[in-house]
Coordinates of C-alpha atoms in Angstrom, one line a residue:
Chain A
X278 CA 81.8 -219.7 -52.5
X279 CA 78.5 -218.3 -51.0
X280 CA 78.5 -215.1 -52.9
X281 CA 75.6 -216.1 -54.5
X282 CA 73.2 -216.4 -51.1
X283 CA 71.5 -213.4 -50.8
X284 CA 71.9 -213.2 -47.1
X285 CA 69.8 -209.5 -46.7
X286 CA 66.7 -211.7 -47.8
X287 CA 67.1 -213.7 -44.7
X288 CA 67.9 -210.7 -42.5
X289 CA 64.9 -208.7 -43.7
X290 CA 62.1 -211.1 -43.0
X291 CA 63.4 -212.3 -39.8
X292 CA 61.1 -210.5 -37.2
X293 CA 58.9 -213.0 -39.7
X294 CA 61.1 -216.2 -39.0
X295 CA 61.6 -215.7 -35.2
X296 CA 57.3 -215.1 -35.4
X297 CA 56.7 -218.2 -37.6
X298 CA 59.3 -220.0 -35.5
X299 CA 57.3 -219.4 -31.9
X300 CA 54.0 -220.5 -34.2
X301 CA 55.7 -223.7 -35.3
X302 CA 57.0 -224.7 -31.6
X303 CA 53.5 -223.7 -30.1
X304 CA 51.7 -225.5 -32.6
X305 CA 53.9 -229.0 -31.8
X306 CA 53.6 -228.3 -28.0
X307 CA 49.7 -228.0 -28.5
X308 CA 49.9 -230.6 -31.1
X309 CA 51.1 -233.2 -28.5
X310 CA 49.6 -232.0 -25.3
X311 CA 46.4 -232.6 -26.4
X312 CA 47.2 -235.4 -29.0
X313 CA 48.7 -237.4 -25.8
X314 CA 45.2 -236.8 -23.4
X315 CA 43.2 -237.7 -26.3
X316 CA 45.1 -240.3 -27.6
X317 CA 45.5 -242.0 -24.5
X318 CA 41.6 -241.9 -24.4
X319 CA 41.4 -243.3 -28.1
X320 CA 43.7 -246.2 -27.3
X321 CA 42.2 -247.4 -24.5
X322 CA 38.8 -247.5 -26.2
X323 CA 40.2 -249.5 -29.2
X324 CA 40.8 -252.2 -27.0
X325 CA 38.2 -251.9 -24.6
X326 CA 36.0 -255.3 -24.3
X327 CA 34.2 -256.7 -21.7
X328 CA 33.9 -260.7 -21.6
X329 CA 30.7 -260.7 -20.1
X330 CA 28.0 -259.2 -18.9
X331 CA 25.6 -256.3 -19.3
X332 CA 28.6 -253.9 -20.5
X333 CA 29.4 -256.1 -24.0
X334 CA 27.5 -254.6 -26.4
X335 CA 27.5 -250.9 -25.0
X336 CA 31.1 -251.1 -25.0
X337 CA 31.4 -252.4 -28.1
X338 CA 29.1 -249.9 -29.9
X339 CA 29.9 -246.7 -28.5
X340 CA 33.8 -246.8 -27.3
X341 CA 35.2 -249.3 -29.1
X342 CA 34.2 -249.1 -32.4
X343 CA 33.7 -245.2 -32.7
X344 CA 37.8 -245.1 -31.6
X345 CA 38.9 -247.5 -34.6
X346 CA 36.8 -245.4 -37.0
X347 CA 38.2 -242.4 -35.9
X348 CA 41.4 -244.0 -36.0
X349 CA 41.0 -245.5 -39.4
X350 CA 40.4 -241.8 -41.1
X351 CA 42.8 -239.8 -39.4
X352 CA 45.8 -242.2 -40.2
X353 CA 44.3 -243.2 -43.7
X354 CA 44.2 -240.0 -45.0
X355 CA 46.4 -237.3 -46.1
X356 CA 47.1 -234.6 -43.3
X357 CA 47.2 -231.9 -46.1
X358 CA 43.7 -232.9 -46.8
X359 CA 42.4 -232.6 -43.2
X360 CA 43.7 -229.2 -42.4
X361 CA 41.9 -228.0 -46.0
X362 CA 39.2 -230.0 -44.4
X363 CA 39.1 -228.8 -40.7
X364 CA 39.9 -225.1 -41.7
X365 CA 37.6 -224.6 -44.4
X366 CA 34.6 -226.7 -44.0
X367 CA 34.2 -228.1 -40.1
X368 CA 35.8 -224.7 -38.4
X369 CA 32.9 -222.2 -40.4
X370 CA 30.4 -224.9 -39.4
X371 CA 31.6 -224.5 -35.9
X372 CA 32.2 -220.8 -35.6
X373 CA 30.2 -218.4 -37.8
X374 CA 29.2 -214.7 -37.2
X375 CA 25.6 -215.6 -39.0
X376 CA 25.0 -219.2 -38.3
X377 CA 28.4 -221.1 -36.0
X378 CA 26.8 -223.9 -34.4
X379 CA 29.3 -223.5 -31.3
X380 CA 29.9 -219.7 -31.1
X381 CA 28.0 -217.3 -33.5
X382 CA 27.7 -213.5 -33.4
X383 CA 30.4 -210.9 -31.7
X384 CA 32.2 -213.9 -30.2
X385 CA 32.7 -215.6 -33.6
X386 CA 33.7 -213.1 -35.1
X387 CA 36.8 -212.1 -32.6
X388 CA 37.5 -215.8 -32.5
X389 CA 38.0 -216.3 -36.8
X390 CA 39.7 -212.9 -37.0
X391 CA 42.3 -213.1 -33.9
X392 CA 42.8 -216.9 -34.2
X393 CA 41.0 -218.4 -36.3
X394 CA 43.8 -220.0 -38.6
X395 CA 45.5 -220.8 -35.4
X396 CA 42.2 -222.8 -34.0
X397 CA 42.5 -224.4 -37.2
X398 CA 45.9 -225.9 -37.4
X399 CA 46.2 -226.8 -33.6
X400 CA 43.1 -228.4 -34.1
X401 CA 44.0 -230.5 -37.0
X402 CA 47.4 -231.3 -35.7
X403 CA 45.7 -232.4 -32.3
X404 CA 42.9 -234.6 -33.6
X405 CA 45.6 -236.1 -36.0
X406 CA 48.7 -236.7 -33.8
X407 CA 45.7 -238.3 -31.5
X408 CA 45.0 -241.0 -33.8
X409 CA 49.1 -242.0 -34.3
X410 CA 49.3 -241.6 -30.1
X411 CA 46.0 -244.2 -29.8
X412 CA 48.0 -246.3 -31.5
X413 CA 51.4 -246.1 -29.7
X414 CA 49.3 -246.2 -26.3
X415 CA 47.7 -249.7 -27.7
X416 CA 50.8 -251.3 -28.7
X417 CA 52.2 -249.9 -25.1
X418 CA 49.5 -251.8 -23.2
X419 CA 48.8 -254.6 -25.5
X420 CA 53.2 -255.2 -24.9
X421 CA 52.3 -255.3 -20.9
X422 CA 52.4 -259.1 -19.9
X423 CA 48.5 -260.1 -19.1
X424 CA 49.8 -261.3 -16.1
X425 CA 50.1 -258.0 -14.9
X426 CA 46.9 -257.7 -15.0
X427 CA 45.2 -260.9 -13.8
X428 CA 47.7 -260.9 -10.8
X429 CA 46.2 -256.8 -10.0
X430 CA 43.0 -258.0 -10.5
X431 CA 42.9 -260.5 -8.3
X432 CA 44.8 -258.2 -5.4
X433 CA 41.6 -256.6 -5.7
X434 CA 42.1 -253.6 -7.6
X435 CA 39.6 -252.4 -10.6
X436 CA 40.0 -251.7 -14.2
X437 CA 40.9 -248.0 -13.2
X438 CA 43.2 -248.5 -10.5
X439 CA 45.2 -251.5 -12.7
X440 CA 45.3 -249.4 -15.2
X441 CA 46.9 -246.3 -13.7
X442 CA 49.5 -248.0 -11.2
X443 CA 50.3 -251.2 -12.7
X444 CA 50.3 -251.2 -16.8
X445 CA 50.2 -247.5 -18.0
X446 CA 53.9 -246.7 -16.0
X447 CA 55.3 -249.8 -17.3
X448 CA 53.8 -249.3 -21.3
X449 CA 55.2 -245.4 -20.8
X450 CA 59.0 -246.6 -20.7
X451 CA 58.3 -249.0 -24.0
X452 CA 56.3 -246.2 -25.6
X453 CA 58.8 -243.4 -25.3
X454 CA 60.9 -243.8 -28.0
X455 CA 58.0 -244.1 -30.4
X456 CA 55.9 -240.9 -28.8
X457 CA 59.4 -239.4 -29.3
X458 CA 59.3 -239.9 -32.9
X459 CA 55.5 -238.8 -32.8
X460 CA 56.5 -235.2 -31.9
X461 CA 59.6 -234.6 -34.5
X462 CA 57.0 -236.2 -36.9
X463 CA 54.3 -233.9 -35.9
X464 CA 57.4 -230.9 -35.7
X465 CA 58.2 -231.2 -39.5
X466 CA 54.4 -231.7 -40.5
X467 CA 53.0 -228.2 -39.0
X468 CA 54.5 -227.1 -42.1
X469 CA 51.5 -227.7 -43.6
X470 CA 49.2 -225.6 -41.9
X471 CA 51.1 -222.8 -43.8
X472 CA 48.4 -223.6 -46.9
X473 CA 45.8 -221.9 -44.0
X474 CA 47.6 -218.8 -43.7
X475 CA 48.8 -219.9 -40.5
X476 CA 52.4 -217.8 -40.2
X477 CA 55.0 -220.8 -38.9
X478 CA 58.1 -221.0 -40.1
X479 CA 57.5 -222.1 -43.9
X480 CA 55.0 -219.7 -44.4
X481 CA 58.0 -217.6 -43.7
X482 CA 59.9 -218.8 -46.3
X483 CA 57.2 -218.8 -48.9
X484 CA 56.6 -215.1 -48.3
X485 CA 59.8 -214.6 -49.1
X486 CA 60.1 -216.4 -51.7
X487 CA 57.4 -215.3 -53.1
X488 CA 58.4 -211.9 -52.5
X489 CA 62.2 -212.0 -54.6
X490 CA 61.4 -215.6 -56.5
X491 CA 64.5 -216.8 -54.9
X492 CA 64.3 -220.2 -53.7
X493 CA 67.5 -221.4 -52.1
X494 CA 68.1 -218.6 -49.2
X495 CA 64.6 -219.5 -47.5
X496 CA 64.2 -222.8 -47.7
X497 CA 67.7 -223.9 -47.3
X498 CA 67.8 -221.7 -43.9
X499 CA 64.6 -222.9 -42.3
X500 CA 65.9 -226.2 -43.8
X501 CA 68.4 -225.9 -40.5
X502 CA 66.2 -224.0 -38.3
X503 CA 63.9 -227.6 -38.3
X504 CA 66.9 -229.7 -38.8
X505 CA 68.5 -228.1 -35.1
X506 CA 65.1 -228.4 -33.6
X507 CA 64.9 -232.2 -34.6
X508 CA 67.9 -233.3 -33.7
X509 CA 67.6 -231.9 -30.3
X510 CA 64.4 -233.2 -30.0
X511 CA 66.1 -236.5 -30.5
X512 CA 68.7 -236.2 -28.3
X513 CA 66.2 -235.4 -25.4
X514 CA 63.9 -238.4 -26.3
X515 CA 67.4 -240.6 -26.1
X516 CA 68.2 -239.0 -22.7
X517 CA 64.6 -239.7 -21.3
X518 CA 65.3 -243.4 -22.9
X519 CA 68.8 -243.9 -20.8
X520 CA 66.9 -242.7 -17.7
X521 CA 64.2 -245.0 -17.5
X522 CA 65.6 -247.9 -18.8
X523 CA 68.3 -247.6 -15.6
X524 CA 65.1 -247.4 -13.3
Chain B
X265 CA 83.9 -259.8 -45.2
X266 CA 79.9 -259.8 -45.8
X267 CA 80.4 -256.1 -45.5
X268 CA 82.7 -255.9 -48.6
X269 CA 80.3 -258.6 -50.5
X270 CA 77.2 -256.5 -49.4
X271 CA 79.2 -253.3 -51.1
X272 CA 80.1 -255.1 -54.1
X273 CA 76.5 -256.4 -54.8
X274 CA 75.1 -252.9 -54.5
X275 CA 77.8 -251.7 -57.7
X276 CA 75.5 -253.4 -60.2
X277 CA 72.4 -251.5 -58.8
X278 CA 73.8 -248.3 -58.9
X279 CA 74.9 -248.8 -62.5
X280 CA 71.5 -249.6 -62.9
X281 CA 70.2 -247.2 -61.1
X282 CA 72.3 -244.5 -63.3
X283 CA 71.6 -246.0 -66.5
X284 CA 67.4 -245.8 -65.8
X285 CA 68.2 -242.5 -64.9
X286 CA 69.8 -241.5 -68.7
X287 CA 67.0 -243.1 -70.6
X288 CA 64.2 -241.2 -68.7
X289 CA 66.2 -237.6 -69.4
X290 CA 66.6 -238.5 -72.9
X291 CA 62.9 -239.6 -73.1
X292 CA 61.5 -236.3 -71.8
X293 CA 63.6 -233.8 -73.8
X294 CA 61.4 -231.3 -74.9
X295 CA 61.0 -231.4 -78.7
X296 CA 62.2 -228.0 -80.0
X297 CA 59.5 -227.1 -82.0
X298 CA 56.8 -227.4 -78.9
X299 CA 57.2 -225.1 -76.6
X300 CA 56.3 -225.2 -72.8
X301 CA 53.8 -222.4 -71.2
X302 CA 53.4 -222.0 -67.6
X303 CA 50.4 -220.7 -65.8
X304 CA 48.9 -221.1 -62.3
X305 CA 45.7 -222.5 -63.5
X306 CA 43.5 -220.8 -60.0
X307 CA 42.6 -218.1 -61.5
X308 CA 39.7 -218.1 -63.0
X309 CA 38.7 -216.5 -65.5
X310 CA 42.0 -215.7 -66.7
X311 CA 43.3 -219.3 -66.2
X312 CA 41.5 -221.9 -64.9
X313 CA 41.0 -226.3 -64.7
X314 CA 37.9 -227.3 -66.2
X315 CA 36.5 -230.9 -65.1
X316 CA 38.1 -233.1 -67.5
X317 CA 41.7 -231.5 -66.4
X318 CA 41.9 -229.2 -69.4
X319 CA 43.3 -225.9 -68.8
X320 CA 41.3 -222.6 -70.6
X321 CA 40.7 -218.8 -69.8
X322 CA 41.2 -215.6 -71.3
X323 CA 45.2 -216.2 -71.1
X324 CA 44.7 -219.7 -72.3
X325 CA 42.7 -218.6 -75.6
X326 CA 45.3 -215.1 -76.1
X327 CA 48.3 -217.7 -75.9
X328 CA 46.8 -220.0 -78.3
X329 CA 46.3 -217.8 -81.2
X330 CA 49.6 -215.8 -80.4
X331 CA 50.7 -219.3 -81.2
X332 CA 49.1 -219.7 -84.1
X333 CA 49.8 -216.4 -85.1
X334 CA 53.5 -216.7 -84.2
X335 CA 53.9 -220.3 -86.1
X336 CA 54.5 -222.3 -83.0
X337 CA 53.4 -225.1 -81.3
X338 CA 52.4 -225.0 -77.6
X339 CA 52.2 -227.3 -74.5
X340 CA 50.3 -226.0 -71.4
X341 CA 51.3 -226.7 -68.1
X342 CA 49.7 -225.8 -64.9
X343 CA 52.5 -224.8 -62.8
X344 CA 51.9 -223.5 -59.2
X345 CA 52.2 -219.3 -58.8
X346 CA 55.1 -219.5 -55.7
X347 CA 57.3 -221.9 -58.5
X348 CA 56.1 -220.1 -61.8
X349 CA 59.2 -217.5 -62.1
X350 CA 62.1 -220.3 -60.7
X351 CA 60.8 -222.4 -63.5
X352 CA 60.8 -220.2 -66.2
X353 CA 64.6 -218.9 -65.6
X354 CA 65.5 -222.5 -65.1
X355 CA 64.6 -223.5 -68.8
X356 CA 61.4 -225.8 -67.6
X357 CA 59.0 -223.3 -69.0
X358 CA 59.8 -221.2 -72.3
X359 CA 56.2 -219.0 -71.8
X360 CA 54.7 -217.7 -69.3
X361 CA 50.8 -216.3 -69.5
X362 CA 49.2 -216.3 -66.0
X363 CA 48.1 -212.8 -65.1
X364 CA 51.5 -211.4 -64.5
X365 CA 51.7 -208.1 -63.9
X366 CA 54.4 -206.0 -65.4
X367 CA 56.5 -204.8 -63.0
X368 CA 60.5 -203.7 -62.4
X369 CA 61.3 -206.4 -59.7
X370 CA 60.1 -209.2 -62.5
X371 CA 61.7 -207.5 -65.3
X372 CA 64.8 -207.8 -63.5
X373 CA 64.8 -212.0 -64.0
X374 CA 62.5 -212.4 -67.2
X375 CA 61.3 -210.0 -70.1
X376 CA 57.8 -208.7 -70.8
X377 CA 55.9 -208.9 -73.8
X378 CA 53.8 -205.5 -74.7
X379 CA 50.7 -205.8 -72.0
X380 CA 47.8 -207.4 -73.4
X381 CA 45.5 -206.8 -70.6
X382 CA 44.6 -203.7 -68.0
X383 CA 43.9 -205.0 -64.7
X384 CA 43.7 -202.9 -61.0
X385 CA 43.7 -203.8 -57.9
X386 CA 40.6 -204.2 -56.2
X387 CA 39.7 -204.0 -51.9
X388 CA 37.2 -207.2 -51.2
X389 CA 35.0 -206.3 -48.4
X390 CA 32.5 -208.1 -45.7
X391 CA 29.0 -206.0 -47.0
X392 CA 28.6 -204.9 -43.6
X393 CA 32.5 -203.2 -44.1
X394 CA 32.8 -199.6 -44.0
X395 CA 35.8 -199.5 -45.6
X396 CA 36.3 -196.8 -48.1
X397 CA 40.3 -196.5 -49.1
X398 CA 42.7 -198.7 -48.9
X399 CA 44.8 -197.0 -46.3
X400 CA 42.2 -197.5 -43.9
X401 CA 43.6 -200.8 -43.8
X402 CA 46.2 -200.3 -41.7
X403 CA 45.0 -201.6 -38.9
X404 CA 42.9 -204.6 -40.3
X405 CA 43.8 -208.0 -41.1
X406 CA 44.3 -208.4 -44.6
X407 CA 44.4 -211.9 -47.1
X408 CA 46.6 -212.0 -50.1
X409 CA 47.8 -214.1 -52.4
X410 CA 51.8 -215.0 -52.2
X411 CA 54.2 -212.7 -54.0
X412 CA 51.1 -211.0 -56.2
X413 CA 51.0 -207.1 -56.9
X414 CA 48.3 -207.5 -53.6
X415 CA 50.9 -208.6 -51.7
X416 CA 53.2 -205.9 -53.0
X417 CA 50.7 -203.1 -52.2
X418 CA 50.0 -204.3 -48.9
X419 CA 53.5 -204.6 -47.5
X420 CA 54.2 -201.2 -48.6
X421 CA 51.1 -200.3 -46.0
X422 CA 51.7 -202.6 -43.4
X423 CA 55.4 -203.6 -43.6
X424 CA 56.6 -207.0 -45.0
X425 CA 56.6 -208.7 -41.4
X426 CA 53.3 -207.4 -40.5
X427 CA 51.1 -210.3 -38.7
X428 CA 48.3 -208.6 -39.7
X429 CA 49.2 -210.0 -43.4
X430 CA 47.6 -213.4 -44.0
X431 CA 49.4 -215.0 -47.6
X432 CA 47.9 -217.8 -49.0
X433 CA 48.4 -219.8 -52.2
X434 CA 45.7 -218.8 -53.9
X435 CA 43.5 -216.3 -54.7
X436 CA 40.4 -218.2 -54.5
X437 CA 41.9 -219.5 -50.9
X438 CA 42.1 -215.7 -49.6
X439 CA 38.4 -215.0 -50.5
X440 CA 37.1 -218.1 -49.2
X441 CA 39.2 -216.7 -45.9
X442 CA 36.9 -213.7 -46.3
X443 CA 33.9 -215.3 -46.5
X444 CA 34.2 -217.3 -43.5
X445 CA 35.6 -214.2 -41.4
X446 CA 39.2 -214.8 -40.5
X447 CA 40.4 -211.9 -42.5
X448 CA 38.7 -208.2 -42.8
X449 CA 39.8 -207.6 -46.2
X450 CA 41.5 -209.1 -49.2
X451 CA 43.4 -207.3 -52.0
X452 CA 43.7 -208.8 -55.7
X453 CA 43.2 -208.2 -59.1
X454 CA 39.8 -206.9 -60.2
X455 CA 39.4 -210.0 -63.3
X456 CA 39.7 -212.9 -60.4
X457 CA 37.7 -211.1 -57.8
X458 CA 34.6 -210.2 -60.3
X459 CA 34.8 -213.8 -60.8
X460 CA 34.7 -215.2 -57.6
X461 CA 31.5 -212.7 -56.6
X462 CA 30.0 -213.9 -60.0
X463 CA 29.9 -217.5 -58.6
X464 CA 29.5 -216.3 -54.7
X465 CA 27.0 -213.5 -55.1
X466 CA 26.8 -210.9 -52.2
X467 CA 29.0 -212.6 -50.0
X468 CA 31.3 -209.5 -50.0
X469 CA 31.2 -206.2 -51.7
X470 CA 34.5 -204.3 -53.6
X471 CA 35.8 -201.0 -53.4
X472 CA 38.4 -199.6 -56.0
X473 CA 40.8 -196.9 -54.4
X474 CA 41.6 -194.1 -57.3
X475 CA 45.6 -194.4 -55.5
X476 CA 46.3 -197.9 -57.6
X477 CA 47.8 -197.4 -60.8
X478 CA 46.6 -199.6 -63.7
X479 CA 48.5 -202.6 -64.0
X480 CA 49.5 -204.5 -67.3
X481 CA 49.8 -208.0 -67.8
X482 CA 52.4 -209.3 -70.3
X483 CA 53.5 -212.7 -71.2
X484 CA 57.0 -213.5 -70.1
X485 CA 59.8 -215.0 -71.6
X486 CA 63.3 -216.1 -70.0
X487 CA 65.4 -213.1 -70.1
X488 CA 67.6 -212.7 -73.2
X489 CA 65.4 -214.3 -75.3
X490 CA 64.5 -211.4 -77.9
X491 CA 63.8 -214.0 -80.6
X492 CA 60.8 -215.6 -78.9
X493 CA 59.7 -212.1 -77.2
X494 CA 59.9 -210.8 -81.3
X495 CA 57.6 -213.2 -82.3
X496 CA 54.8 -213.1 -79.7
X497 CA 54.9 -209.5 -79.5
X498 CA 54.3 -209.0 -83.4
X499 CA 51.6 -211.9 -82.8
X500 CA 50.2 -209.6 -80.2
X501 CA 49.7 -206.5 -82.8
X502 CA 48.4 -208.6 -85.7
X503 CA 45.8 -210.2 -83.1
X504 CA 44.7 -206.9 -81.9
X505 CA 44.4 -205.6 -85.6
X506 CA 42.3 -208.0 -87.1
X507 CA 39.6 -208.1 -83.8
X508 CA 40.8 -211.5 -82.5
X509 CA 41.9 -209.7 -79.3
X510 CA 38.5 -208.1 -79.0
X511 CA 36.5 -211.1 -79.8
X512 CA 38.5 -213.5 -77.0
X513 CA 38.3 -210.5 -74.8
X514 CA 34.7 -210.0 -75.0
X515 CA 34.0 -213.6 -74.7
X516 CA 34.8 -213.4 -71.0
X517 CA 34.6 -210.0 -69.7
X518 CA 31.6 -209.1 -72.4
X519 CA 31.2 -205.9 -74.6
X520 CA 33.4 -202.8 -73.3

């Protein structure tokens, strides 16, 4: 029945599978580590406000409003579009031998050569997984009861302190299973960074498809590689669910 | 109960569903005297999208008078490189003209007209490279294009798996790599190359290694198909006789 799949294809370009594999993991790890601190950041400044007082209009102007614009653009446009945009444009802006803006010279050039496609894509998956997380945070702590917060206020405590102790742990249980979903979302799009040269896991398969213009034995077999990763990526978000909800 | 009424009300939409599905297929059936050519349209000059979504290049103009030539009508479709071959053997395309090499592996799944162009392989280099062969290579990082004779050459130097290959989807894409530093070197045909420093002056300079054999393009057909392959390839010789090769061929690479 399977005498057609050409399993030596598969077996010859795996030191590149278990590679792009690693690159793919690495990438969602980075993806969400940093997504999550600045997202948490973003989220909170989309609803910053201030009632009263001196703080309105700063508030306003430089938190609030900067964090729904860049809000607005990462989650309005396409991701393809903003790795082409980050790798190609904003990255030689940034880092250039001749004329980088944050490292130029020797340094720029070890940078671009050793990493550079990997700056790129962790980069773009960071500052766009960031933008989903802002939101998931908002809904989290928009979901908390006010109450909460007027009765830690009035204990005494200050924005910071209710913040950290009284509505960020109880918005965490509600936002799990959506931050869950985040990362398997953020999983299957790192494909993408493969247009950037980056080597994960479909760049794999392209090169060897590319290489034997068979299409099947690739695709279908990282098909399963992300499909094992996913589904045990749900069954730990479900665990972590169970857990906390008992608590 | 609702269950089973839920099922039953979902019959009708599948019928539906199906029959849409009929009228679109027989809507879209190629009409036999128009037939389909492929090309990955990034690859200027050879194929490329002008701004009003037209494709034209030296392939474009060569397949249009073969056309002519031949007596039939063609449709041009800009198909992407990594899905060009697939598409051909699968009946979607019934040409293909898009700066194929000739080479065994492809004449294993699709047959080759006789070439129509010479092309080599050319090394792109930072200016300040001093890079002379290409097997001083080996220990550099190197863009190519998916699945192209580069890519080819390159694994044989570096192995398949190397990391130290970076593939990319197109040509254009690998050089732009180049220019911003993130590879030391990229290997492609000479035809996209020039064209690409002809638009980008002195970004990068090239170096030809003598140890590349000259390539040939041919246009490809699905293999088996000695009718079609007849007619293009006498096309081809009546082209080349009466100077309508030479004028389309001087056109973009000027006066040899």
């Amino acid at each position: 029945m399977f005498a057609w799949f050409r399993t030596d294809i598969i077996v010859e370009y795996m030191p590149l599978f278990l590679r792009g594999l690693w690159t793919t993991l690495a990438l969602t790890a980075i993806g969400i580590f940093f997504g999550t601190i600045l997202g948490l950041l973003l989220g909170m400044g989309k609803i910053a406000q201030a009632e009263h007082g001196p703080w309105r209009w700063p508030l306003r102007l430089f938190i609030k409003t900067p964090s729904q614009i860049y809000i607005s653009f990462f989650r309005g446009t396409p991701l393809f579009v903003q790795i082409l945009l980050i790798h190609f444009a904003l990255v030689p802006l940034l880092i250039h031998p001749d004329s980088g803006l944050l490292f130029s010279g020797d340094t720029a050039l070890y940078l671009k050569r050793e990493h550079g496609a990997l700056l790129s894509g962790a980069l773009a998956l960071s500052l766009n997984s960031a933008a989903y997380i802002a939101e998931i945070f908002r809904a989290g702590i928009q979901s908390i009861d006010r109450g909460q917060t007027e009765a830690a206020r009035s204990l005494g405590l200050n924005y910071y302190q209710t913040m950290k102790h009284i509505v960020i742990p109880q918005a965490f249980r509600r936002m799990l299973p959506p931050l869950g979903n985040e990362a398997i979302t953020l999983l299957k799009d790192s494909s993408l960074v493969s247009a950037i040269g980056l080597a994960e896991l479909s760049y794999a398969a392209r090169t060897a498809a590319g290489a034997y213009a068979r299409y099947w034995e690739p695709y279908l077999f990282i098909s399963l590689i992300y499909l094992i990763i996913t589904m045990g990526m749900s069954y730990i978000v479900h665990r972590l669910e169970r857990k906390y909800q008992s608590a | 109960m609702k269950n089973r009424w839920l099922l039953l009300a979902t019959i009708p939409l599948l019928l539906i569903s199906c029959t849409k599905k009929e009228d679109t297929s027989l809507r879209t059936q190629p009409i036999p005297s128009e037939l389909v050519v492929g090309t990955d349209a990034a690859y200027a000059p050879f194929e490329s999208e002008n701004a009003d979504k037209s494709v034209e290049g030296f392939d474009i103009d060569i397949i249009h008078a073969v056309a002519d030539r031949a007596g039939f009508k063609i449709k041009i479709v800009n198909t992407p490189w990594e899905g060009l071959f697939s598409q051909l053997a699968s009946g979607d395309r019934d040409i293909l003209i898009s700066a194929i090499t000739i080479n065994s592996e492809r004449k294993k799944v699709m047959d080759f007209s006789e070439p129509y162009f010479e092309a080599v392989q050319l090394i792109a280099l930072p200016v300040k490279s001093k890079v002379t062969k290409f097997v001083e290579l080996k220990d550099l990082k190197v863009g190519v294009q998916t699945g192209t004779t580069g890519d080819e050459v390159i694994s044989d130097l570096l192995g398949k798996t190397n990391p130290n290959i970076k593939r990319f989807e197109g040509t254009p894409l690998a050089l732009q790599e180049l220019v911003n530093g993130g590879v030391d070197a990229v290997v492609a045909d000479n035809g996209v190359i020039d064209n690409f420093l002809a638009n980008n002056a002195k970004t990068f300079k090239t170096v030809a290694d003598p140890s590349f054999s000259k390539e040939h393009y041919g246009i490809a057909v699905k293999k088996g198909n000695s009718e079609l392959l007849k007619k293009i390839n006498d096309a081809l010789q009546a082209l080349k006789k009466d100077g309508t090769y030479q004028k389309i061929h001087s056109k973009y690479f000027g006066k040899k």
